[in-house]
mmCIF file of C-alpha atoms in Angstrom:
data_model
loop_
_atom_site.group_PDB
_atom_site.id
_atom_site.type_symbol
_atom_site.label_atom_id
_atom_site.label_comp_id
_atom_site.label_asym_id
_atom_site.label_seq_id
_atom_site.Cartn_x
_atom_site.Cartn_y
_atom_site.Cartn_z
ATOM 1 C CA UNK A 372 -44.139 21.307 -7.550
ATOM 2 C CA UNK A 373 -41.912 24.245 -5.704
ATOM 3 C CA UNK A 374 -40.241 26.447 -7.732
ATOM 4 C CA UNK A 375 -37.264 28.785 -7.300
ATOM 5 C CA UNK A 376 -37.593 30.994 -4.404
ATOM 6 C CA UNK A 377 -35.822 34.361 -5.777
ATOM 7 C CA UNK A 378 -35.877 37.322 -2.872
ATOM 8 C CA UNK A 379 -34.270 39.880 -5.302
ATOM 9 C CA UNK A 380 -35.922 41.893 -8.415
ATOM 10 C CA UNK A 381 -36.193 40.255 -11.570
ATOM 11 C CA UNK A 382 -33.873 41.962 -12.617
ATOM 12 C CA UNK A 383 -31.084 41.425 -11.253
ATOM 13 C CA UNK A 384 -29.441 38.463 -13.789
ATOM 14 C CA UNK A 385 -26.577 36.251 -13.503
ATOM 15 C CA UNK A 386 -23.931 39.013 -14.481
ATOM 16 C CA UNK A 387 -24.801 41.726 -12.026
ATOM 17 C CA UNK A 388 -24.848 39.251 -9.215
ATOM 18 C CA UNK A 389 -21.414 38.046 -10.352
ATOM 19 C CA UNK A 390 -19.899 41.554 -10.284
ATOM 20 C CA UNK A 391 -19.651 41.534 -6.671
ATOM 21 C CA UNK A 392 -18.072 38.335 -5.952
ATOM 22 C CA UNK A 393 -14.353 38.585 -6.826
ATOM 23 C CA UNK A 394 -14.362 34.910 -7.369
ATOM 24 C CA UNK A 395 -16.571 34.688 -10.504
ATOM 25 C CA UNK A 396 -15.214 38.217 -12.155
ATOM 26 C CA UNK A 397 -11.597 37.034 -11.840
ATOM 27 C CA UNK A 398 -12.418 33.882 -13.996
ATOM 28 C CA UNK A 399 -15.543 35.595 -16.179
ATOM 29 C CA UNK A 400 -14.283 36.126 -19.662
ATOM 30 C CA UNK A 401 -15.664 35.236 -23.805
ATOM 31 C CA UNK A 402 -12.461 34.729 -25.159
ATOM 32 C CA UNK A 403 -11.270 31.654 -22.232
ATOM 33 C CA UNK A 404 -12.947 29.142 -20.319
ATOM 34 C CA UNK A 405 -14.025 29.974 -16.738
ATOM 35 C CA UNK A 406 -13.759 27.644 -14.176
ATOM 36 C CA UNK A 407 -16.575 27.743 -11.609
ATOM 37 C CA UNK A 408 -16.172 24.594 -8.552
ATOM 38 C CA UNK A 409 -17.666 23.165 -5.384
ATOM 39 C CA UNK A 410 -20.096 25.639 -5.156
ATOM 40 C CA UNK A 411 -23.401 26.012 -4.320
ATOM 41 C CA UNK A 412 -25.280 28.749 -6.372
ATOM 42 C CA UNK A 413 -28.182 29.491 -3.999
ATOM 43 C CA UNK A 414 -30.750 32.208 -5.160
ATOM 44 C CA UNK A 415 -29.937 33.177 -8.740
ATOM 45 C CA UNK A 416 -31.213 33.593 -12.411
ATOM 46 C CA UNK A 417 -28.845 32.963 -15.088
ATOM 47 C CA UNK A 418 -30.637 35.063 -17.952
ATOM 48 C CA UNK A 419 -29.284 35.058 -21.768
ATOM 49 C CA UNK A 420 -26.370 33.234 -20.517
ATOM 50 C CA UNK A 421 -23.931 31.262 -22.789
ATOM 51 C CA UNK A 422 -22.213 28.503 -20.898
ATOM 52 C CA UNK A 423 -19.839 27.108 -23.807
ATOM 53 C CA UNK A 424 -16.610 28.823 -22.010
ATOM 54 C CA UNK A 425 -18.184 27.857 -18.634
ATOM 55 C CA UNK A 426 -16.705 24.763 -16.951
ATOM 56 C CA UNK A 427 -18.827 23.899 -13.903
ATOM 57 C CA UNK A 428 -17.382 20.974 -11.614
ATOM 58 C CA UNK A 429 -19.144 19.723 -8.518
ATOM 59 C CA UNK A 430 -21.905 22.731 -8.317
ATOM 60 C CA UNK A 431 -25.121 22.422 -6.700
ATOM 61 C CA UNK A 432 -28.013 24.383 -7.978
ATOM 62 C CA UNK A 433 -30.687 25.780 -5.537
ATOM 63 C CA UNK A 434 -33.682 27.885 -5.978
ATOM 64 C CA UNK A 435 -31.758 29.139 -9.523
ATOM 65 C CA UNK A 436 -33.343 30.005 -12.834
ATOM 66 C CA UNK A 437 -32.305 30.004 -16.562
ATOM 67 C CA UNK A 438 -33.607 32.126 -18.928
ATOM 68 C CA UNK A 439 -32.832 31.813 -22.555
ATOM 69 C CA UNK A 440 -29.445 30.046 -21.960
ATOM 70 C CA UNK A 441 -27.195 27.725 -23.912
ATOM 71 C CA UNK A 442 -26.519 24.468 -21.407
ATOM 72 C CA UNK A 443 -25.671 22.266 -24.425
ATOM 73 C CA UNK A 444 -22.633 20.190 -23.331
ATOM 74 C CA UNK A 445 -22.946 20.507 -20.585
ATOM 75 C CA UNK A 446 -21.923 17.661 -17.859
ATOM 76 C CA UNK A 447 -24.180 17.995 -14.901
ATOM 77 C CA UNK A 448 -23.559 13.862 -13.741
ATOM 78 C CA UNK A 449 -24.063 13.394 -9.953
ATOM 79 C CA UNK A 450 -25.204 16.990 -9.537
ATOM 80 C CA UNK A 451 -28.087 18.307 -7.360
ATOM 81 C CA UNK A 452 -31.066 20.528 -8.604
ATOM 82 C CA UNK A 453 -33.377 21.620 -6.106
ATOM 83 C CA UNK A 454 -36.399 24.194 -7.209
ATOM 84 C CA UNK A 455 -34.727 25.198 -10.599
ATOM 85 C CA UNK A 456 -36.501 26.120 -13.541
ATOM 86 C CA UNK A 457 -35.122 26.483 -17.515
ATOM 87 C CA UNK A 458 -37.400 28.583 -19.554
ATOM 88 C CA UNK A 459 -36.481 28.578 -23.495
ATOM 89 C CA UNK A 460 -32.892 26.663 -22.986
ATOM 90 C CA UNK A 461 -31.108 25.033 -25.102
ATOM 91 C CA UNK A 462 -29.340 21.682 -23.246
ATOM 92 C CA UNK A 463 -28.442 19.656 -26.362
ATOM 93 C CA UNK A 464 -26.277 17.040 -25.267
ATOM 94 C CA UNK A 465 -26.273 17.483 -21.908
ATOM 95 C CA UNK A 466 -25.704 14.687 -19.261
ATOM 96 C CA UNK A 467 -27.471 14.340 -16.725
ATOM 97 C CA UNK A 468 -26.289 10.774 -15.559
ATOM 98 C CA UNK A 469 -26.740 9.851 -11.592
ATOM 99 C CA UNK A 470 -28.251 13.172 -11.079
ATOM 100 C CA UNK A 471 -30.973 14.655 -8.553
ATOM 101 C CA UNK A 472 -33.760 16.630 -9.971
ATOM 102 C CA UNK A 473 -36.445 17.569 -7.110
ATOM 103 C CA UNK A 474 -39.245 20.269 -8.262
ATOM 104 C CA UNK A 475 -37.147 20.883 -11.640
ATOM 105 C CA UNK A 476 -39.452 22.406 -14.645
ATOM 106 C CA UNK A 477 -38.181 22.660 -18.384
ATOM 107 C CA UNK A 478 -40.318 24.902 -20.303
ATOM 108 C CA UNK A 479 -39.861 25.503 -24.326
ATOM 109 C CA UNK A 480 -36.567 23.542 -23.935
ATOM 110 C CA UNK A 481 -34.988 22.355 -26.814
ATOM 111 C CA UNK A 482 -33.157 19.119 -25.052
ATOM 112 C CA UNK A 483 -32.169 16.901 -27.956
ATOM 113 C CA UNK A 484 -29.544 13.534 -26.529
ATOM 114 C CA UNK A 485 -29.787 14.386 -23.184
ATOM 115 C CA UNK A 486 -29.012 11.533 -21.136
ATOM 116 C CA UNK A 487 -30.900 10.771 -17.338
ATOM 117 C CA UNK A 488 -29.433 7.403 -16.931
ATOM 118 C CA UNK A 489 -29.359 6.338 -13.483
ATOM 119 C CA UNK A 490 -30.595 9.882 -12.768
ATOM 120 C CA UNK A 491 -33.514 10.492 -9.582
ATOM 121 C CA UNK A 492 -36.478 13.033 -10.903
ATOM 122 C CA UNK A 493 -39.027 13.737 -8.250
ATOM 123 C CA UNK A 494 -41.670 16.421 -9.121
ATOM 124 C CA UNK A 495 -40.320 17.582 -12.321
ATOM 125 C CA UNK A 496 -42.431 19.258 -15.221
ATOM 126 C CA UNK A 497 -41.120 19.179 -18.749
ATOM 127 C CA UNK A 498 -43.818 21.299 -20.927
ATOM 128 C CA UNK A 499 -43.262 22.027 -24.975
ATOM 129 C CA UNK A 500 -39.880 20.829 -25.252
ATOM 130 C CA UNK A 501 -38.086 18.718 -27.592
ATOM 131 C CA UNK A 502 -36.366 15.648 -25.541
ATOM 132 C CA UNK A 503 -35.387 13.861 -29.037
ATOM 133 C CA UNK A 504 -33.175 10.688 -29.114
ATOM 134 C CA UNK A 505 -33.085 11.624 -25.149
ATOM 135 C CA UNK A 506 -31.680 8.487 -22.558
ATOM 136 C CA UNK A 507 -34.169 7.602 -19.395
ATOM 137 C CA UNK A 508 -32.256 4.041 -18.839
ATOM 138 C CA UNK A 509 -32.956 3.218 -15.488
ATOM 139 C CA UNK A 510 -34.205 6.345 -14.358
ATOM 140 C CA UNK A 511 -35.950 7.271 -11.250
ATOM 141 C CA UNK A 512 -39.127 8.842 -11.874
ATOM 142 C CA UNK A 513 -42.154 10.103 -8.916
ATOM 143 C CA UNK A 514 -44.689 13.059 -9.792
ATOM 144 C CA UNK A 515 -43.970 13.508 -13.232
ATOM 145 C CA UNK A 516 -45.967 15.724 -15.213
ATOM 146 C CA UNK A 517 -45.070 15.739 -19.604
ATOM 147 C CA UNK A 518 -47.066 17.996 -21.522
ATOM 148 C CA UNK A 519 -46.213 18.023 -25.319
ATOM 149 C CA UNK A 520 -43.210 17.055 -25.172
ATOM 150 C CA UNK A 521 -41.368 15.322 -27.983
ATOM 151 C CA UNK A 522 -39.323 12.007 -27.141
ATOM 152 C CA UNK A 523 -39.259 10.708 -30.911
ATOM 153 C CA UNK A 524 -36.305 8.211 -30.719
ATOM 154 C CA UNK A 525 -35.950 8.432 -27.350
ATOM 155 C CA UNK A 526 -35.210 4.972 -24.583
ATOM 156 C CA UNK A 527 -36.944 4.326 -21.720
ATOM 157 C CA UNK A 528 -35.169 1.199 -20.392
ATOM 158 C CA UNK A 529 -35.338 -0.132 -16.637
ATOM 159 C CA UNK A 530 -37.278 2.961 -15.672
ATOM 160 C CA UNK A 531 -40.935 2.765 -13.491
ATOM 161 C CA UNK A 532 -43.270 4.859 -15.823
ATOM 162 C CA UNK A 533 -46.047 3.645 -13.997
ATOM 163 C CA UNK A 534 -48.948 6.675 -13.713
ATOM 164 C CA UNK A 535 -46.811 8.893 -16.122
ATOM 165 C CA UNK A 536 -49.013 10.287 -18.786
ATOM 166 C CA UNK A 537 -47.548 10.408 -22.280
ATOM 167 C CA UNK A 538 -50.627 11.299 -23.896
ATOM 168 C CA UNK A 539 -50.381 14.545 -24.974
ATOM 169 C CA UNK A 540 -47.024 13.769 -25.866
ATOM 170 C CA UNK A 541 -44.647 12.342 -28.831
ATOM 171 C CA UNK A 542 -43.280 8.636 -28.180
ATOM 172 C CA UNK A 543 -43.110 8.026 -32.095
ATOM 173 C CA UNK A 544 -40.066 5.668 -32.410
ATOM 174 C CA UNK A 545 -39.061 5.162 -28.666
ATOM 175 C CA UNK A 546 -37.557 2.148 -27.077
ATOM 176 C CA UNK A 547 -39.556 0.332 -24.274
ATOM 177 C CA UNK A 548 -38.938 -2.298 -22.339
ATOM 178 C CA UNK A 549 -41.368 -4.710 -20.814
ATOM 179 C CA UNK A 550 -41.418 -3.675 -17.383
ATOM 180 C CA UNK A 551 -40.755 0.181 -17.496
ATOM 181 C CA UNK A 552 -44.282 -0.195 -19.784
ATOM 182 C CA UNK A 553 -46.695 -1.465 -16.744
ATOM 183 C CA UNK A 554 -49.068 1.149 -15.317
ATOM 184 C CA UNK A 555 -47.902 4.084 -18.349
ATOM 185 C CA UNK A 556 -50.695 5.682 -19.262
ATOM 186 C CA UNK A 557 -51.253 6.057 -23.401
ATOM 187 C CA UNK A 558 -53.687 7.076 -25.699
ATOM 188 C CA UNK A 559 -55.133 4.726 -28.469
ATOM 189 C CA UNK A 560 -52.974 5.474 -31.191
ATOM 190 C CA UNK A 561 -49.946 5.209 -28.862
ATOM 191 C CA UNK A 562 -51.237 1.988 -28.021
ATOM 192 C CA UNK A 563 -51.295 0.774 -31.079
ATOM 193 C CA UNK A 564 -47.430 1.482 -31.942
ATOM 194 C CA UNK A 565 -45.964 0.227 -28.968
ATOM 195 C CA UNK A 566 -48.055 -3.329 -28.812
ATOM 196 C CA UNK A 567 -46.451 -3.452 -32.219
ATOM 197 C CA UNK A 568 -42.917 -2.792 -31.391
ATOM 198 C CA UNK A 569 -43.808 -6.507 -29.343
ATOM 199 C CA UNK A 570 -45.513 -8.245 -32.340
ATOM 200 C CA UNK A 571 -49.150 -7.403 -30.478
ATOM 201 C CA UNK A 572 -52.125 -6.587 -33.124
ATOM 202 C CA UNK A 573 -54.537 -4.180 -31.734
ATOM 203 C CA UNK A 574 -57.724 -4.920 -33.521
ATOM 204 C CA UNK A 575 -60.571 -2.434 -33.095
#
């Protein structure tokens, strides 16, 4: 997997680049919502960032990365992510529908009802993070890596999990269908719960 290419210092966060691009500091304010539009943010890191006033409407995201931010809400539906990386985020809620994701990583992500319906992920990582009651319906999925990662009530409906390792993750209480099951690779206890979600007895 790519990730972001930054050229700058690490230092330099989403609000310094901001102050020199009349656009963004005209519409940049806590106490009202900022409107940020057909755009494409190219080169950035977004770092203790709180988007709640932050209205973002046709943006592309390139070689960008959030640190400790609040994404929660947030509708990202038929947007494009390419080499992006959230490190401790918080996305609760967030939509993802129809989206692209190529050489995306969440890492310590708490990402609780997200929905990826329809969405295309290619080379994305998702390591310790919380992807409770979380929608993959019909979901594009190729080089897929889940480490830890809990998915507890989560659906996986119409979606190719074939060679996707769940393993070392939590599927307790998710929704499969038939054919997004062939070629998923479980453990034995994992096994076990999903043949019995389809009346199967798995007898040592």
């Amino acid at each position: 997997m790519k990730k972001p290419k930054i050229k700058f210092t690490n230092d330099s966060t989403f609000k310094e680049c901001i102050l020199n691009n009349e656009f963004f500091e005209v519409r940049i304010s806590e106490e009202e919502t900022c409107v940020i539009s057909d755009l494409v943010i190219d080169e950035c890191i977004f770092d203790n960032v709180d988007f709640s006033n932050i209205e973002l409407n046709n943006i592309e995201f390139m070689d960008v990365i959030f640190n400790n931010c609040d994404l929660s809400n947030k509708n990202f539906d038929r947007f494009c992510f390419d080499r992006v990386a959230f490190n401790n985020c918080k996305l609760t809620g967030t939509s993802f529908i129809d989206a692209t994701l190529r050489d995306v990583s969440f890492n310590s992500c708490k990402c609780m009802y997200l929905n990826f319906s329809g969405s295309h992920l290619n080379s994305v990582s998702v390591i310790d993070s919380e992807f409770i009651e979380s929608y993959f319906n019909y979901t594009e999925m190729s080089k897929i890596e889940f480490d830890n990662v809990k998915f507890n009530n989560s659906e996986f409906l119409g979606t190719n999990l074939n060679g996707i390792d769940f393993r070392n993750s939590d599927i307790s209480d998710v929704s499969f269908d038939a054919s997004s099951l062939k070629g998923i690779i479980l453990n034995m206890f994992q096994c076990r719960e999903v043949a019995s979600v389809f009346g199967i007895v798995v007898k040592d």
